[in-house]
Coordinates of C-alpha atoms and ligand atoms in Angstrom, one line a residue:
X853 CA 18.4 -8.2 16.7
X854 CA 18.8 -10.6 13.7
X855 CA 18.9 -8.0 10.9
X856 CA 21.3 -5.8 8.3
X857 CA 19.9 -2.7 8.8
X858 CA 16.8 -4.5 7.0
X859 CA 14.2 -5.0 9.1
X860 CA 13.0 -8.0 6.3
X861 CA 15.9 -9.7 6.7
X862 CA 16.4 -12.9 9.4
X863 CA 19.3 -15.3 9.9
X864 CA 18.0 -18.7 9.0
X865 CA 19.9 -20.9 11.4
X866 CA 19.8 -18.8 14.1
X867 CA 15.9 -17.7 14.0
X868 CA 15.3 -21.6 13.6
X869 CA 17.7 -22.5 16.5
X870 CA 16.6 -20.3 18.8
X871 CA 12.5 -20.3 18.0
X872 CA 12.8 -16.8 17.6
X873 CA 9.3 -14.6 17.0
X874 CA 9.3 -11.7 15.3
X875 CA 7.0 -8.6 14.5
X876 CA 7.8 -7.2 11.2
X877 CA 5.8 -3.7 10.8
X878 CA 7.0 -1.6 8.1
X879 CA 5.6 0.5 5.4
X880 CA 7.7 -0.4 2.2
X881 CA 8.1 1.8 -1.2
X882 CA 7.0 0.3 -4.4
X883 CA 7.1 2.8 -6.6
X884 CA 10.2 0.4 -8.6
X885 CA 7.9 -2.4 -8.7
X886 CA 4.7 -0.8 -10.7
X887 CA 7.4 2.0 -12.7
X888 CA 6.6 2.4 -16.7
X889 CA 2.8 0.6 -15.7
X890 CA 0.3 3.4 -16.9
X891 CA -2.8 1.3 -15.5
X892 CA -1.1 2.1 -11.9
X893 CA -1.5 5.7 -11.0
X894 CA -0.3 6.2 -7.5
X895 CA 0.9 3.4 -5.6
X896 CA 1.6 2.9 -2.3
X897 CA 3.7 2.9 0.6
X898 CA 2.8 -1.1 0.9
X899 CA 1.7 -1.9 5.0
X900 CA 4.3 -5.1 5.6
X901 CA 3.2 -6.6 9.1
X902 CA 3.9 -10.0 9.5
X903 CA 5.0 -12.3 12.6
X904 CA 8.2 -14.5 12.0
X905 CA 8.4 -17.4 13.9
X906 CA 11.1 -20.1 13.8
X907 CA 11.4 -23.7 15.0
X908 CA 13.2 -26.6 14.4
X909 CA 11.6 -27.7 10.4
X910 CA 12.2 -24.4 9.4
X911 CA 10.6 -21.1 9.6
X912 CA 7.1 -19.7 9.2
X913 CA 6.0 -16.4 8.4
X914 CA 2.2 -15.4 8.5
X915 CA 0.5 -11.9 8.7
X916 CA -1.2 -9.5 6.0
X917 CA 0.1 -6.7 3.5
X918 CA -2.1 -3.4 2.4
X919 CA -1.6 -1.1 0.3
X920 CA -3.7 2.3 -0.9
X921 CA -3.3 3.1 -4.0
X922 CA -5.0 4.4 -7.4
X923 CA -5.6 2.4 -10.7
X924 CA -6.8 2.9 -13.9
X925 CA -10.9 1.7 -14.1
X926 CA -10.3 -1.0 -17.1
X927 CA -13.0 0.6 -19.1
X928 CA -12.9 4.5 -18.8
X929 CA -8.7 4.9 -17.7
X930 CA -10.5 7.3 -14.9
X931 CA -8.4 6.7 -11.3
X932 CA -10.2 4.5 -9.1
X933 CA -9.2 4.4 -5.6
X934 CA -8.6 0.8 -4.2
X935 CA -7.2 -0.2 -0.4
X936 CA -6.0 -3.9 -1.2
X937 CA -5.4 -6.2 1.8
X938 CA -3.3 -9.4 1.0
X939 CA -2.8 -12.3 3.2
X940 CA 0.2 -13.9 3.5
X941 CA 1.8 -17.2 4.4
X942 CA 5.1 -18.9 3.5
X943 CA 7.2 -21.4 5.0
X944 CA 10.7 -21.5 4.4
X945 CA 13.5 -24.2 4.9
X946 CA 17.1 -23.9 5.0
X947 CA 18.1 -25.3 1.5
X948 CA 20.0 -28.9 1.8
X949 CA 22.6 -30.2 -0.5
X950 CA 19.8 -33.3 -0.9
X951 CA 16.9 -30.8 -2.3
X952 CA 20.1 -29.8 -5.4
X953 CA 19.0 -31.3 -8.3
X954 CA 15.5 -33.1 -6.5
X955 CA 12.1 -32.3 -7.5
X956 CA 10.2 -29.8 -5.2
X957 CA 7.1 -31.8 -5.7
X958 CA 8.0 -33.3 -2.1
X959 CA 7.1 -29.9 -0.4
X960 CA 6.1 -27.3 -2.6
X961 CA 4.6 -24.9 0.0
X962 CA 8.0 -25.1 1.6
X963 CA 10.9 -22.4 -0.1
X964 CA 14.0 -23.8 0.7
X965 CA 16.6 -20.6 1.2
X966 CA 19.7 -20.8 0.0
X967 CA 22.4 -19.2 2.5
X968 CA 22.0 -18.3 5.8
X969 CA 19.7 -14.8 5.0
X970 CA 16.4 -15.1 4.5
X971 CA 14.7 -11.6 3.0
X972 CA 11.6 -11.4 3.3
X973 CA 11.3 -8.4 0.6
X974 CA 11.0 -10.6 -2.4
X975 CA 8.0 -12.7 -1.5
X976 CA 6.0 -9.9 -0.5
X977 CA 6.9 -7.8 -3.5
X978 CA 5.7 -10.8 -5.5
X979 CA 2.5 -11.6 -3.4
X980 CA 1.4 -7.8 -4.2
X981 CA 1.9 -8.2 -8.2
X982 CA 0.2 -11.2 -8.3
X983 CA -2.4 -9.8 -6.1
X984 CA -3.1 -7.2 -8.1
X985 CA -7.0 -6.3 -9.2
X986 CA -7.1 -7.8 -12.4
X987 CA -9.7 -5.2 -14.1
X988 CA -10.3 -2.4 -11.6
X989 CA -13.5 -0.4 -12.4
X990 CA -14.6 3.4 -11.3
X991 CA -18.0 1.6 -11.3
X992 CA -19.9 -1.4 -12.1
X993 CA -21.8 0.3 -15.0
X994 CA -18.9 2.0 -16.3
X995 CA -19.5 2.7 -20.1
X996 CA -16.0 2.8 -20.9
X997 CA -14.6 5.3 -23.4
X998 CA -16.1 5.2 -27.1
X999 CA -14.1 3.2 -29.7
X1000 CA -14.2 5.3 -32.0
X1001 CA -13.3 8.6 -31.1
X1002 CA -12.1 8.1 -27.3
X1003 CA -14.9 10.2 -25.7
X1004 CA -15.1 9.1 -21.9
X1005 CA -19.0 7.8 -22.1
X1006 CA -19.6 8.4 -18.0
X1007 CA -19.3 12.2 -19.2
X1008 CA -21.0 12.7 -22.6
X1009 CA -22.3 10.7 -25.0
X1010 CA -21.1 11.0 -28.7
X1011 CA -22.4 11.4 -31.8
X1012 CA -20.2 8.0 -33.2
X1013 CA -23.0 5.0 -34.5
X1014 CA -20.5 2.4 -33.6
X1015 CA -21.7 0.0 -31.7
X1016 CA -19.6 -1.1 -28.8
X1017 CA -17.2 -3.8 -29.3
X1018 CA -15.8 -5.8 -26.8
X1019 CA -11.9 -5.8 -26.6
X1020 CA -11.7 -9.3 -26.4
X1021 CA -13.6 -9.8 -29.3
X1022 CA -11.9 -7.4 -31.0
X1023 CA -8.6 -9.4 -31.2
X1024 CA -10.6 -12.3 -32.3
X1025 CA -11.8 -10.7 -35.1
X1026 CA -8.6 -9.4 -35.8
X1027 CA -7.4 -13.4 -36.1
X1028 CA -10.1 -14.4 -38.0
X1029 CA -8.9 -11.6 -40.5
X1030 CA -5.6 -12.9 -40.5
X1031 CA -6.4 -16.6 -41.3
X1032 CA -8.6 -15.7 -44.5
Ligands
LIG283 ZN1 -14.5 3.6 -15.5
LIG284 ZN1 -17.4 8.5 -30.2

């Protein structure tokens, strides 16, 4: 095989040279990734399975990630269980001493790789954080926790007369405060 005891890792010239396809099926850790993240409560390991496939322009690499894991609802912190699929597609190049200094506005779906290793490890690591649910919720009518004095409102109600304000709104009003 092609690899460094890595099973993400492929020789550029000789996958391209010799149209080699490839199965990669691996169940990565990512604990690094999400570590000091309190909204990311359990995580992983991340389902890799791809198909490699070189030919002459370069090499192309097309399959789907997944990943169970357990985040904090946006609203209430409460864990909420989510199984995230991620498709993926890159194509990569081998990097020439004509793209140094060039634009990448020619090709910018093509990654040109530098060296003769191309690891795949990277790209998916950063396809899964960009991925990421944005503002997971335990449910669609969550009521959040209460501003005031934290009560989780799914639970209990409280005896606080605040009304509810937005977060976002919040921080606006803190602005306003600041410009007057
Ligand atoms: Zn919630
Ligand atoms: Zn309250």
């Amino acid at each position: 095989m092609f690899v460094w005891g890595d099973l993400m890792q492929f020789h550029v010239q000789e996958t391209m040279s010799k149209g080699l396809k490839a199965k990669v099926d691996e169940s990565i850790d990512v604990t690094a990734l999400f570590e000091g993240r309190s909204d990311v409560i359990s995580k992983g390991p991340l389902h890799v399975s791809l198909q490699v496939i070189g030919n002459e322009g370069g090499i192309t690499v097309d399959g789907e990630l997944s990943i169970d894991w357990e985040l904090a609802c946006s609203r209430c912190l409460d864990p909420v269980k989510e199984h995230t699929v991620i498709p993926f597609f890159e194509q990569f190049k081998p990097a020439s001493e004509s793209d140094e200094g060039e634009s990448d506005d020619e090709e910018d779906d093509v990654i040109a790789v530098a060296g003769d290793r191309l690891d795949l490890k990277p790209f998916v690591e950063e396809a899964l954080q960009l991925f990421m649910p944005f503002a997971p919720l335990c449910s669609d009518d969550c009521k959040g926790l209460c501003q005031t004095c934290g009560q989780n409102l799914n639970e209990h109600t409280c005896g606080c007369k605040t009304e509810r304000i937005d977060h976002r709104l919040a921080v606006l009003k803190d602005l306003f405060k600041e410009e007057q």
